[in-house]
PDB file of C-alpha atoms in Angstrom:
ATOM      1  CA  MET M   1      15.434  -0.951 -21.115  1.00 57.00           C
ATOM      2  CA  ILE M   2      14.709  -4.583 -20.199  1.00 62.00           C
ATOM      3  CA  ARG M   3      13.632  -6.728 -23.133  1.00 72.00           C
ATOM      4  CA  PHE M   4      10.546  -8.794 -22.427  1.00 82.00           C
ATOM      5  CA  ASP M   5      11.113 -11.193 -25.311  1.00 85.00           C
ATOM      6  CA  ASP M   6       8.964 -14.173 -26.223  1.00 86.00           C
ATOM      7  CA  GLY M   7      11.081 -16.526 -24.104  1.00 88.00           C
ATOM      8  CA  VAL M   8      10.576 -14.458 -20.971  1.00 90.00           C
ATOM      9  CA  ILE M   9       6.854 -14.089 -21.607  1.00 90.00           C
ATOM     10  CA  ARG M  10       6.370 -17.804 -22.261  1.00 92.00           C
ATOM     11  CA  GLN M  11       8.204 -18.741 -19.051  1.00 93.00           C
ATOM     12  CA  VAL M  12       6.112 -16.363 -16.936  1.00 94.00           C
ATOM     13  CA  GLU M  13       2.966 -17.763 -18.586  1.00 93.00           C
ATOM     14  CA  ARG M  14       4.085 -21.296 -17.719  1.00 94.00           C
ATOM     15  CA  ILE M  15       4.441 -20.311 -14.069  1.00 94.00           C
ATOM     16  CA  CYS M  16       1.097 -18.441 -13.977  1.00 92.00           C
ATOM     17  CA  PRO M  17      -0.855 -19.981 -16.865  1.00 87.00           C
ATOM     18  CA  SER M  18      -4.108 -18.108 -16.213  1.00 79.00           C
ATOM     19  CA  GLY M  19      -2.819 -14.936 -14.588  1.00 88.00           C
ATOM     20  CA  VAL M  20      -0.551 -13.017 -17.011  1.00 94.00           C
ATOM     21  CA  MET M  21      -1.369  -9.620 -18.494  1.00 94.00           C
ATOM     22  CA  ARG M  22       0.612  -7.777 -21.166  1.00 93.00           C
ATOM     23  CA  ASN M  23       0.867  -3.979 -21.295  1.00 94.00           C
ATOM     24  CA  PHE M  24      -0.415  -3.600 -17.759  1.00 96.00           C
ATOM     25  CA  ASP M  25      -1.903  -0.096 -17.500  1.00 97.00           C
ATOM     26  CA  PHE M  26      -1.455   1.618 -14.136  1.00 97.00           C
ATOM     27  CA  ALA M  27      -3.544   4.669 -15.053  1.00 96.00           C
ATOM     28  CA  SER M  28      -6.668   2.559 -15.506  1.00 96.00           C
ATOM     29  CA  ARG M  29      -6.097   0.421 -12.404  1.00 95.00           C
ATOM     30  CA  SER M  30      -4.373   2.452  -9.694  1.00 96.00           C
ATOM     31  CA  TRP M  31      -6.410   4.408  -7.168  1.00 95.00           C
ATOM     32  CA  TRP M  32      -4.947   7.717  -8.312  1.00 97.00           C
ATOM     33  CA  ARG M  33      -5.572   6.861 -11.978  1.00 97.00           C
ATOM     34  CA  ILE M  34      -2.024   7.981 -12.735  1.00 98.00           C
ATOM     35  CA  GLY M  35       0.810   6.103 -14.414  1.00 97.00           C
ATOM     36  CA  GLY M  36       2.187   4.493 -17.538  1.00 97.00           C
ATOM     37  CA  THR M  37       2.318   0.819 -18.432  1.00 97.00           C
ATOM     38  CA  ALA M  38       4.438  -2.217 -17.560  1.00 96.00           C
ATOM     39  CA  PRO M  39       5.224  -4.795 -20.255  1.00 94.00           C
ATOM     40  CA  LEU M  40       4.098  -7.789 -18.213  1.00 95.00           C
ATOM     41  CA  ALA M  41       2.180  -8.516 -15.009  1.00 96.00           C
ATOM     42  CA  ALA M  42       1.510 -11.839 -13.277  1.00 96.00           C
ATOM     43  CA  ARG M  43      -1.104 -12.678 -10.632  1.00 96.00           C
ATOM     44  CA  PRO M  44       0.198 -15.710  -8.694  1.00 96.00           C
ATOM     45  CA  ARG M  45      -2.276 -18.095  -7.094  1.00 95.00           C
ATOM     46  CA  THR M  46       0.034 -19.991  -4.710  1.00 96.00           C
ATOM     47  CA  ARG M  47       3.190 -19.522  -2.700  1.00 96.00           C
ATOM     48  CA  SER M  48       4.888 -21.914  -5.130  1.00 96.00           C
ATOM     49  CA  ASP M  49       4.021 -19.531  -7.985  1.00 96.00           C
ATOM     50  CA  ILE M  50       5.684 -16.673  -6.114  1.00 97.00           C
ATOM     51  CA  VAL M  51       8.790 -18.741  -5.347  1.00 97.00           C
ATOM     52  CA  ALA M  52       9.076 -19.773  -9.011  1.00 97.00           C
ATOM     53  CA  LEU M  53       8.599 -16.199 -10.276  1.00 96.00           C
ATOM     54  CA  ARG M  54      11.199 -14.829  -7.891  1.00 97.00           C
ATOM     55  CA  ARG M  55      13.742 -17.498  -8.852  1.00 97.00           C
ATOM     56  CA  PHE M  56      13.119 -17.001 -12.548  1.00 95.00           C
ATOM     57  CA  SER M  57      13.430 -13.205 -12.224  1.00 94.00           C
ATOM     58  CA  GLN M  58      16.680 -13.580 -10.295  1.00 94.00           C
ATOM     59  CA  ASN M  59      18.130 -16.000 -12.844  1.00 93.00           C
ATOM     60  CA  VAL M  60      17.461 -13.704 -15.816  1.00 91.00           C
ATOM     61  CA  ASP M  61      18.195 -10.465 -13.918  1.00 91.00           C
ATOM     62  CA  LEU M  62      14.629  -9.223 -14.345  1.00 92.00           C
ATOM     63  CA  PRO M  63      13.499  -6.421 -11.991  1.00 92.00           C
ATOM     64  CA  THR M  64      10.239  -7.156 -10.183  1.00 94.00           C
ATOM     65  CA  LEU M  65       7.635  -4.828  -8.727  1.00 96.00           C
ATOM     66  CA  VAL M  66       5.253  -6.237  -6.126  1.00 96.00           C
ATOM     67  CA  ILE M  67       1.851  -4.564  -5.873  1.00 96.00           C
ATOM     68  CA  GLY M  68      -1.555  -5.217  -4.352  1.00 94.00           C
ATOM     69  CA  GLU M  69      -4.512  -2.922  -5.000  1.00 93.00           C
ATOM     70  CA  MET M  70      -2.198   0.079  -5.551  1.00 95.00           C
ATOM     71  CA  SER M  71      -4.081   2.151  -2.992  1.00 91.00           C
ATOM     72  CA  ASN M  72      -0.972   3.966  -1.717  1.00 92.00           C
ATOM     73  CA  LEU M  73       1.238   3.950  -4.811  1.00 96.00           C
ATOM     74  CA  LEU M  74       1.990   6.699  -7.318  1.00 97.00           C
ATOM     75  CA  PHE M  75       3.392   5.476 -10.633  1.00 97.00           C
ATOM     76  CA  ALA M  76       5.713   7.096 -13.151  1.00 96.00           C
ATOM     77  CA  ASP M  77       3.852   8.420 -16.168  1.00 94.00           C
ATOM     78  CA  GLU M  78       6.004   6.547 -18.660  1.00 92.00           C
ATOM     79  CA  ARG M  79       6.813   2.830 -19.033  1.00 93.00           C
ATOM     80  CA  VAL M  80       7.669   0.994 -15.813  1.00 95.00           C
ATOM     81  CA  ASP M  81      10.347  -1.446 -16.919  1.00 93.00           C
ATOM     82  CA  ALA M  82       9.768  -4.348 -14.514  1.00 95.00           C
ATOM     83  CA  LEU M  83       7.841  -7.574 -14.147  1.00 96.00           C
ATOM     84  CA  VAL M  84       4.798  -6.777 -12.012  1.00 97.00           C
ATOM     85  CA  LEU M  85       3.723  -9.319  -9.389  1.00 97.00           C
ATOM     86  CA  GLN M  86       0.210  -8.442  -8.307  1.00 97.00           C
ATOM     87  CA  LEU M  87      -1.223 -10.213  -5.276  1.00 96.00           C
ATOM     88  CA  GLY M  88      -4.996 -10.186  -5.224  1.00 94.00           C
ATOM     89  CA  ALA M  89      -8.142 -12.242  -4.777  1.00 94.00           C
ATOM     90  CA  GLU M  90      -6.541 -15.399  -6.199  1.00 94.00           C
ATOM     91  CA  PHE M  91      -4.098 -15.337  -3.290  1.00 96.00           C
ATOM     92  CA  SER M  92      -6.305 -14.476  -0.316  1.00 97.00           C
ATOM     93  CA  ARG M  93      -7.264 -17.717   1.441  1.00 97.00           C
ATOM     94  CA  PRO M  94      -7.798 -17.659   5.237  1.00 98.00           C
ATOM     95  CA  THR M  95      -7.007 -20.620   7.504  1.00 97.00           C
ATOM     96  CA  LEU M  96      -8.425 -20.749  11.033  1.00 97.00           C
ATOM     97  CA  VAL M  97      -5.759 -21.968  13.478  1.00 97.00           C
ATOM     98  CA  ASP M  98      -7.910 -21.784  16.611  1.00 96.00           C
ATOM     99  CA  ALA M  99     -10.737 -19.666  18.055  1.00 95.00           C
ATOM    100  CA  THR M 100      -8.635 -16.493  18.119  1.00 97.00           C
ATOM    101  CA  THR M 101      -5.843 -17.169  15.605  1.00 98.00           C
ATOM    102  CA  VAL M 102      -5.995 -17.062  11.817  1.00 98.00           C
ATOM    103  CA  ARG M 103      -3.484 -17.235   8.969  1.00 98.00           C
ATOM    104  CA  ILE M 104      -4.397 -15.240   5.845  1.00 98.00           C
ATOM    105  CA  GLU M 105      -2.672 -14.967   2.468  1.00 98.00           C
ATOM    106  CA  ALA M 106      -1.292 -11.561   1.593  1.00 98.00           C
ATOM    107  CA  GLY M 107      -3.556 -10.787  -1.368  1.00 97.00           C
ATOM    108  CA  ALA M 108      -6.651 -10.584   0.841  1.00 98.00           C
ATOM    109  CA  TRP M 109      -8.680  -7.349   0.533  1.00 97.00           C
ATOM    110  CA  VAL M 110      -8.381  -5.552   3.884  1.00 97.00           C
ATOM    111  CA  PRO M 111     -12.098  -4.695   4.339  1.00 97.00           C
ATOM    112  CA  GLY M 112     -12.821  -8.349   3.547  1.00 97.00           C
ATOM    113  CA  VAL M 113     -10.361  -9.414   6.272  1.00 98.00           C
ATOM    114  CA  ALA M 114     -12.184  -7.188   8.765  1.00 98.00           C
ATOM    115  CA  ARG M 115     -15.513  -8.685   7.732  1.00 98.00           C
ATOM    116  CA  PHE M 116     -14.172 -12.269   8.016  1.00 98.00           C
ATOM    117  CA  LEU M 117     -12.858 -11.599  11.529  1.00 98.00           C
ATOM    118  CA  GLN M 118     -16.168  -9.998  12.570  1.00 98.00           C
ATOM    119  CA  GLN M 119     -18.147 -12.971  11.327  1.00 97.00           C
ATOM    120  CA  HIS M 120     -15.950 -15.297  13.415  1.00 98.00           C
ATOM    121  CA  GLY M 121     -16.073 -13.137  16.550  1.00 98.00           C
ATOM    122  CA  MET M 122     -12.349 -12.343  16.414  1.00 98.00           C
ATOM    123  CA  SER M 123     -11.983  -8.800  17.724  1.00 98.00           C
ATOM    124  CA  GLY M 124      -9.209  -6.223  17.635  1.00 97.00           C
ATOM    125  CA  LEU M 125      -8.939  -5.191  13.998  1.00 97.00           C
ATOM    126  CA  GLU M 126     -12.310  -3.545  13.448  1.00 97.00           C
ATOM    127  CA  HIS M 127     -10.404  -0.318  12.783  1.00 96.00           C
ATOM    128  CA  ILE M 128      -9.098  -1.633   9.423  1.00 96.00           C
ATOM    129  CA  CYS M 129     -12.591  -2.099   7.948  1.00 96.00           C
ATOM    130  CA  GLY M 130     -12.425   1.027   5.779  1.00 93.00           C
ATOM    131  CA  ILE M 131      -8.814   0.786   4.612  1.00 93.00           C
ATOM    132  CA  PRO M 132      -8.472  -0.022   0.905  1.00 90.00           C
ATOM    133  CA  GLY M 133      -5.666  -2.308  -0.135  1.00 92.00           C
ATOM    134  CA  THR M 134      -4.356  -5.798   0.494  1.00 97.00           C
ATOM    135  CA  LEU M 135      -3.181  -7.427   3.691  1.00 98.00           C
ATOM    136  CA  GLY M 136       0.442  -7.666   2.572  1.00 97.00           C
ATOM    137  CA  GLY M 137       0.624  -3.929   1.943  1.00 95.00           C
ATOM    138  CA  LEU M 138      -1.061  -3.189   5.257  1.00 96.00           C
ATOM    139  CA  VAL M 139       1.509  -5.283   7.131  1.00 98.00           C
ATOM    140  CA  MET M 140       4.418  -3.815   5.149  1.00 96.00           C
ATOM    141  CA  MET M 141       3.506  -0.302   6.307  1.00 93.00           C
ATOM    142  CA  ASN M 142       2.071  -1.445   9.668  1.00 95.00           C
ATOM    143  CA  GLY M 143      -1.106   0.294   8.665  1.00 92.00           C
ATOM    144  CA  GLY M 144      -4.294   0.908  10.588  1.00 91.00           C
ATOM    145  CA  SER M 145      -6.582   3.733  11.608  1.00 87.00           C
ATOM    146  CA  LEU M 146      -7.629   5.599  14.736  1.00 81.00           C
ATOM    147  CA  ARG M 147      -3.903   5.639  15.638  1.00 81.00           C
ATOM    148  CA  ARG M 148      -3.815   1.850  15.884  1.00 89.00           C
ATOM    149  CA  SER M 149      -1.741  -0.575  13.784  1.00 94.00           C
ATOM    150  CA  ILE M 150      -2.088  -4.127  12.536  1.00 97.00           C
ATOM    151  CA  GLY M 151       1.293  -5.064  14.005  1.00 97.00           C
ATOM    152  CA  GLU M 152      -0.325  -5.203  17.450  1.00 97.00           C
ATOM    153  CA  HIS M 153      -1.988  -8.483  16.423  1.00 98.00           C
ATOM    154  CA  VAL M 154       0.689 -10.094  14.246  1.00 98.00           C
ATOM    155  CA  VAL M 155       2.115 -13.435  15.387  1.00 98.00           C
ATOM    156  CA  THR M 156       4.252 -14.260  12.345  1.00 98.00           C
ATOM    157  CA  VAL M 157       4.797 -13.019   8.798  1.00 98.00           C
ATOM    158  CA  THR M 158       6.003 -15.290   5.994  1.00 98.00           C
ATOM    159  CA  SER M 159       7.810 -13.814   3.007  1.00 98.00           C
ATOM    160  CA  VAL M 160       9.801 -14.865  -0.064  1.00 98.00           C
ATOM    161  CA  ASP M 161      13.102 -13.138  -0.833  1.00 97.00           C
ATOM    162  CA  ALA M 162      14.687 -12.364  -4.210  1.00 95.00           C
ATOM    163  CA  ASN M 163      16.318 -15.820  -4.345  1.00 96.00           C
ATOM    164  CA  GLY M 164      12.974 -17.558  -3.842  1.00 96.00           C
ATOM    165  CA  ASP M 165      13.768 -18.569  -0.267  1.00 98.00           C
ATOM    166  CA  THR M 166      10.943 -18.565   2.291  1.00 98.00           C
ATOM    167  CA  ILE M 167      11.429 -16.674   5.560  1.00 98.00           C
ATOM    168  CA  GLU M 168       9.182 -16.617   8.627  1.00 98.00           C
ATOM    169  CA  ARG M 169       9.518 -13.780  11.131  1.00 98.00           C
ATOM    170  CA  THR M 170       7.962 -13.305  14.537  1.00 98.00           C
ATOM    171  CA  ARG M 171       6.292 -10.019  15.413  1.00 97.00           C
ATOM    172  CA  ASP M 172       9.438  -8.805  17.203  1.00 97.00           C
ATOM    173  CA  GLU M 173      11.553  -9.640  14.159  1.00 98.00           C
ATOM    174  CA  CYS M 174       9.212  -7.582  11.955  1.00 98.00           C
ATOM    175  CA  ASP M 175      10.470  -4.435  13.738  1.00 97.00           C
ATOM    176  CA  PHE M 176       7.055  -2.797  13.762  1.00 96.00           C
ATOM    177  CA  ALA M 177       6.968   0.931  14.466  1.00 92.00           C
ATOM    178  CA  TYR M 178       4.342   3.551  13.697  1.00 88.00           C
ATOM    179  CA  ARG M 179       3.473   3.052  10.002  1.00 88.00           C
ATOM    180  CA  HIS M 180       6.681   1.101   9.404  1.00 92.00           C
ATOM    181  CA  SER M 181       8.044  -2.446   9.385  1.00 96.00           C
ATOM    182  CA  VAL M 182      11.248  -4.185   8.359  1.00 97.00           C
ATOM    183  CA  PHE M 183       9.583  -5.114   5.056  1.00 96.00           C
ATOM    184  CA  ALA M 184       9.557  -1.500   3.875  1.00 92.00           C
ATOM    185  CA  ASP M 185      13.326  -1.777   3.378  1.00 90.00           C
ATOM    186  CA  LEU M 186      13.550  -5.365   2.074  1.00 94.00           C
ATOM    187  CA  ASP M 187      13.185  -6.903  -1.373  1.00 93.00           C
ATOM    188  CA  GLU M 188      10.751  -9.538  -0.146  1.00 96.00           C
ATOM    189  CA  VAL M 189       7.189 -10.547  -1.000  1.00 97.00           C
ATOM    190  CA  ILE M 190       4.918 -11.009   2.000  1.00 98.00           C
ATOM    191  CA  VAL M 191       2.928 -14.197   1.338  1.00 98.00           C
ATOM    192  CA  ASP M 192       0.901 -14.758   4.503  1.00 98.00           C
ATOM    193  CA  VAL M 193       0.269 -13.335   7.950  1.00 98.00           C
ATOM    194  CA  THR M 194      -0.770 -15.043  11.179  1.00 98.00           C
ATOM    195  CA  LEU M 195      -2.927 -12.876  13.435  1.00 98.00           C
ATOM    196  CA  ARG M 196      -4.028 -13.388  17.026  1.00 98.00           C
ATOM    197  CA  LEU M 197      -7.189 -11.574  18.114  1.00 98.00           C
ATOM    198  CA  GLU M 198      -9.514 -11.528  21.143  1.00 97.00           C
ATOM    199  CA  LYS M 199     -12.936 -13.105  21.430  1.00 97.00           C
ATOM    200  CA  GLY M 200     -15.625 -10.588  20.598  1.00 97.00           C
ATOM    201  CA  ASP M 201     -19.343 -10.172  20.035  1.00 98.00           C
ATOM    202  CA  PRO M 202     -20.007 -10.175  16.257  1.00 98.00           C
ATOM    203  CA  VAL M 203     -23.050  -7.911  16.667  1.00 98.00           C
ATOM    204  CA  ARG M 204     -21.135  -5.242  18.571  1.00 97.00           C
ATOM    205  CA  MET M 205     -18.192  -5.594  16.214  1.00 98.00           C
ATOM    206  CA  ARG M 206     -20.457  -5.037  13.211  1.00 97.00           C
ATOM    207  CA  GLN M 207     -21.885  -1.873  14.772  1.00 98.00           C
ATOM    208  CA  THR M 208     -18.391  -0.573  15.525  1.00 97.00           C
ATOM    209  CA  MET M 209     -17.379  -1.143  11.916  1.00 97.00           C
ATOM    210  CA  ARG M 210     -20.519   0.577  10.633  1.00 97.00           C
ATOM    211  CA  ASP M 211     -19.717   3.615  12.786  1.00 96.00           C
ATOM    212  CA  ILE M 212     -16.153   3.718  11.448  1.00 95.00           C
ATOM    213  CA  LEU M 213     -17.315   3.479   7.839  1.00 94.00           C
ATOM    214  CA  ARG M 214     -19.953   6.175   8.359  1.00 93.00           C
ATOM    215  CA  SER M 215     -17.326   8.511   9.790  1.00 90.00           C
ATOM    216  CA  ARG M 216     -14.981   7.869   6.860  1.00 88.00           C
ATOM    217  CA  ARG M 217     -17.725   8.557   4.326  1.00 87.00           C
ATOM    218  CA  LEU M 218     -18.449  11.934   5.928  1.00 85.00           C
ATOM    219  CA  LYS M 219     -14.815  13.053   6.265  1.00 83.00           C
ATOM    220  CA  PHE M 220     -12.966  11.679   3.255  1.00 85.00           C
ATOM    221  CA  PRO M 221     -13.287  12.541  -0.461  1.00 87.00           C
ATOM    222  CA  ARG M 222     -14.776   9.698  -2.487  1.00 83.00           C
ATOM    223  CA  LYS M 223     -15.832  11.133  -5.865  1.00 89.00           C
ATOM    224  CA  LEU M 224     -12.390  11.840  -7.344  1.00 94.00           C
ATOM    225  CA  PRO M 225      -9.457   9.400  -7.630  1.00 96.00           C
ATOM    226  CA  ASN M 226      -7.088   9.572  -4.675  1.00 95.00           C
ATOM    227  CA  CYS M 227      -4.756   7.415  -2.603  1.00 92.00           C
ATOM    228  CA  GLY M 228      -6.148   8.154   0.830  1.00 90.00           C
ATOM    229  CA  SER M 229      -4.077   9.984   3.414  1.00 92.00           C
ATOM    230  CA  VAL M 230      -0.929  11.424   1.856  1.00 95.00           C
ATOM    231  CA  PHE M 231       0.977  12.094   5.089  1.00 95.00           C
ATOM    232  CA  LYS M 232       1.381  10.010   8.230  1.00 90.00           C
ATOM    233  CA  SER M 233      -0.087  11.197  11.494  1.00 86.00           C
ATOM    234  CA  ASN M 234       2.929  11.335  13.785  1.00 81.00           C
ATOM    235  CA  PRO M 235       1.712  10.674  17.368  1.00 77.00           C
ATOM    236  CA  ALA M 236       4.335  13.003  18.876  1.00 79.00           C
ATOM    237  CA  CYS M 237       3.410  15.827  16.513  1.00 82.00           C
ATOM    238  CA  TYR M 238      -0.332  15.194  16.832  1.00 80.00           C
ATOM    239  CA  ALA M 239      -0.466  16.377  20.451  1.00 79.00           C
ATOM    240  CA  GLU M 240       1.100  19.753  19.599  1.00 83.00           C
ATOM    241  CA  PHE M 241      -0.186  20.520  16.111  1.00 87.00           C
ATOM    242  CA  GLY M 242      -3.048  18.112  15.450  1.00 89.00           C
ATOM    243  CA  PRO M 243      -3.458  15.772  12.470  1.00 91.00           C
ATOM    244  CA  PRO M 244      -1.681  16.406   9.147  1.00 93.00           C
ATOM    245  CA  GLY M 245      -4.867  17.645   7.476  1.00 94.00           C
ATOM    246  CA  ALA M 246      -5.211  20.442  10.028  1.00 94.00           C
ATOM    247  CA  MET M 247      -1.540  21.400   9.675  1.00 96.00           C
ATOM    248  CA  ILE M 248      -1.829  21.529   5.881  1.00 97.00           C
ATOM    249  CA  GLU M 249      -5.028  23.588   6.065  1.00 96.00           C
ATOM    250  CA  ARG M 250      -3.456  26.115   8.464  1.00 96.00           C
ATOM    251  CA  ALA M 251      -0.538  26.459   6.045  1.00 96.00           C
ATOM    252  CA  GLY M 252      -3.014  27.535   3.357  1.00 97.00           C
ATOM    253  CA  TRP M 253      -2.900  24.529   1.031  1.00 97.00           C
ATOM    254  CA  LYS M 254      -6.476  23.251   1.199  1.00 97.00           C
ATOM    255  CA  GLY M 255      -7.983  23.389  -2.294  1.00 97.00           C
ATOM    256  CA  MET M 256      -4.711  24.341  -4.007  1.00 97.00           C
ATOM    257  CA  ILE M 257      -4.264  23.036  -7.569  1.00 97.00           C
ATOM    258  CA  ARG M 258      -1.118  21.904  -9.380  1.00 96.00           C
ATOM    259  CA  GLY M 259      -1.741  20.702 -12.928  1.00 96.00           C
ATOM    260  CA  GLY M 260      -4.478  18.080 -12.741  1.00 97.00           C
ATOM    261  CA  ALA M 261      -3.929  17.427  -9.020  1.00 98.00           C
ATOM    262  CA  GLN M 262      -5.628  19.237  -6.139  1.00 98.00           C
ATOM    263  CA  VAL M 263      -5.377  19.261  -2.358  1.00 97.00           C
ATOM    264  CA  SER M 264      -8.891  18.139  -1.560  1.00 96.00           C
ATOM    265  CA  PRO M 265     -11.273  20.913  -0.458  1.00 94.00           C
ATOM    266  CA  LEU M 266     -12.940  18.304   1.773  1.00 92.00           C
ATOM    267  CA  HIS M 267      -9.865  16.999   3.601  1.00 94.00           C
ATOM    268  CA  ALA M 268      -6.430  18.608   3.221  1.00 96.00           C
ATOM    269  CA  ASN M 269      -4.495  15.358   3.773  1.00 96.00           C
ATOM    270  CA  PHE M 270      -5.884  14.016   0.486  1.00 96.00           C
ATOM    271  CA  ILE M 271      -4.677  14.895  -3.010  1.00 97.00           C
ATOM    272  CA  VAL M 272      -7.238  14.161  -5.724  1.00 97.00           C
ATOM    273  CA  ASN M 273      -6.938  13.728  -9.469  1.00 97.00           C
ATOM    274  CA  ARG M 274      -9.244  16.312 -11.046  1.00 96.00           C
ATOM    275  CA  GLY M 275      -8.553  14.833 -14.483  1.00 95.00           C
ATOM    276  CA  GLY M 276      -5.295  14.315 -16.340  1.00 95.00           C
ATOM    277  CA  ALA M 277      -3.066  14.618 -13.282  1.00 97.00           C
ATOM    278  CA  GLN M 278       0.509  13.424 -13.689  1.00 97.00           C
ATOM    279  CA  ALA M 279       2.904  12.041 -11.142  1.00 96.00           C
ATOM    280  CA  VAL M 280       4.974  15.216 -11.197  1.00 95.00           C
ATOM    281  CA  ASP M 281       1.875  17.263 -10.235  1.00 96.00           C
ATOM    282  CA  VAL M 282       1.344  15.152  -7.111  1.00 97.00           C
ATOM    283  CA  LEU M 283       5.026  15.062  -6.154  1.00 96.00           C
ATOM    284  CA  SER M 284       5.299  18.820  -6.614  1.00 95.00           C
ATOM    285  CA  LEU M 285       2.371  19.401  -4.255  1.00 96.00           C
ATOM    286  CA  ILE M 286       3.820  16.988  -1.696  1.00 97.00           C
ATOM    287  CA  GLY M 287       7.216  18.681  -1.741  1.00 96.00           C
ATOM    288  CA  ASP M 288       5.828  22.217  -1.431  1.00 96.00           C
ATOM    289  CA  ILE M 289       3.355  21.234   1.293  1.00 97.00           C
ATOM    290  CA  ARG M 290       6.115  19.609   3.362  1.00 96.00           C
ATOM    291  CA  GLN M 291       8.303  22.704   3.069  1.00 96.00           C
ATOM    292  CA  SER M 292       5.444  25.078   3.891  1.00 97.00           C
ATOM    293  CA  VAL M 293       4.340  23.112   6.974  1.00 96.00           C
ATOM    294  CA  HIS M 294       7.967  22.826   8.107  1.00 95.00           C
ATOM    295  CA  ASP M 295       8.442  26.586   7.790  1.00 95.00           C
ATOM    296  CA  GLN M 296       5.364  27.117   9.948  1.00 94.00           C
ATOM    297  CA  THR M 297       5.816  24.381  12.560  1.00 93.00           C
ATOM    298  CA  GLY M 298       9.383  23.082  12.338  1.00 93.00           C
ATOM    299  CA  HIS M 299       7.946  19.605  11.647  1.00 92.00           C
ATOM    300  CA  LEU M 300       8.535  17.681   8.399  1.00 93.00           C
ATOM    301  CA  LEU M 301       5.484  15.680   7.407  1.00 94.00           C
ATOM    302  CA  GLU M 302       6.307  12.115   6.407  1.00 93.00           C
ATOM    303  CA  PRO M 303       4.437  10.774   3.354  1.00 94.00           C
ATOM    304  CA  GLU M 304       2.486   7.539   3.544  1.00 92.00           C
ATOM    305  CA  ILE M 305       2.470   7.063  -0.196  1.00 93.00           C
ATOM    306  CA  ARG M 306       5.324   5.624  -2.225  1.00 95.00           C
ATOM    307  CA  TYR M 307       6.445   6.394  -5.768  1.00 97.00           C
ATOM    308  CA  VAL M 308       7.320   3.780  -8.405  1.00 97.00           C
ATOM    309  CA  ASP M 309       9.898   5.024 -10.932  1.00 96.00           C
ATOM    310  CA  ASN M 310      10.547   3.913 -14.517  1.00 94.00           C
ATOM    311  CA  ASP M 311      12.846   1.118 -13.362  1.00 93.00           C
ATOM    312  CA  GLY M 312      10.224  -0.314 -11.015  1.00 94.00           C
ATOM    313  CA  LYS M 313      12.090   0.952  -7.939  1.00 94.00           C
ATOM    314  CA  VAL M 314       9.959   2.163  -5.044  1.00 94.00           C
ATOM    315  CA  TRP M 315      10.751   5.394  -3.188  1.00 93.00           C
ATOM    316  CA  THR M 316       9.049   7.377  -0.471  1.00 92.00           C
ATOM    317  CA  ALA M 317       7.311  10.383  -2.004  1.00 92.00           C
ATOM    318  CA  ASP M 318       9.730  12.837  -0.386  1.00 91.00           C
ATOM    319  CA  GLU M 319      12.715  10.909  -1.781  1.00 91.00           C
ATOM    320  CA  ALA M 320      11.101  10.932  -5.221  1.00 91.00           C
ATOM    321  CA  HIS M 321      10.432  14.670  -5.039  1.00 89.00           C
ATOM    322  CA  SER M 322      14.065  15.345  -4.078  1.00 88.00           C
ATOM    323  CA  ARG M 323      15.234  13.283  -7.061  1.00 86.00           C
ATOM    324  CA  PHE M 324      12.948  15.231  -9.401  1.00 78.00           C
ATOM    325  CA  ILE M 325      14.352  18.520  -8.113  1.00 79.00           C
ATOM    326  CA  ALA M 326      17.931  17.288  -8.441  1.00 76.00           C
ATOM    327  CA  ASN M 327      17.341  16.054 -12.013  1.00 76.00           C
ATOM    328  CA  ALA M 328      15.626  19.304 -12.996  1.00 69.00           C
ATOM    329  CA  SER M 329      18.461  21.428 -11.636  1.00 60.00           C
ATOM    330  CA  GLY M 330      21.123  19.125 -13.060  1.00 57.00           C
TER     331      GLY M 330
END
């Protein structure tokens, strides 16, 4: 267990004097309302803060966990032994480069980004208007909706590595693929993103976004805590079997309960917390659903969500489920 002694705490507070929280509680803050606590969390306001935190963490061999709004993360139920770096509203400033190009800090709330672009007549990312989370997380997973992705409009991405060095990558260097980027496999903090859009009509853009939000409200569960879509919609699989929710429903999992977690009766690609759900409940459902759908279709669903273990390491949900099974049998 890492010791967060007074010296460590004081140094982090010097770097982020107004943005440090002790005993950071994931269960009260994460979208799934699941998880334990971390000893210390910092909310940097500038790139310099992030550089200083990364260098300090490296020098004292302190594990770090980078989070945004936690909209696609599942946390271990016990203590998460890492320094949490949370990018949020304090680190969300946009800078207009020209009429169709903008640079935005990674802590920006994604629906707010969509609204900012609409107000400035910068079209192409209306489809992100209903996606919860921060811009850095969206770029890391090359997220989007309606089978589109933000990577289509990325010009450059700036990040800070574990040594505190700043790196700028072009879109090609980001290695964007469907719901994936190079950042998913790197220990780097995305700090800002430059986007290039097309000129659009703000009125039409606003109507498009309203239609998208209306559709999401009708289809997706909103009353119980959840992390959105659990499994990715593979374009190749979609043509033969349809979206993941339909595949899961045909396999008989819609409405199924495991502990405090349930496959949503409204949309089978959502797992909701009915009250008191634990991480193992969600991972157990994910593992059994994947196996059941594979038995029926020959296709292994790939989870969108990621699991944070007690050491602050981040795994895909299927990797985490496999580790749970191995530990239980060992």
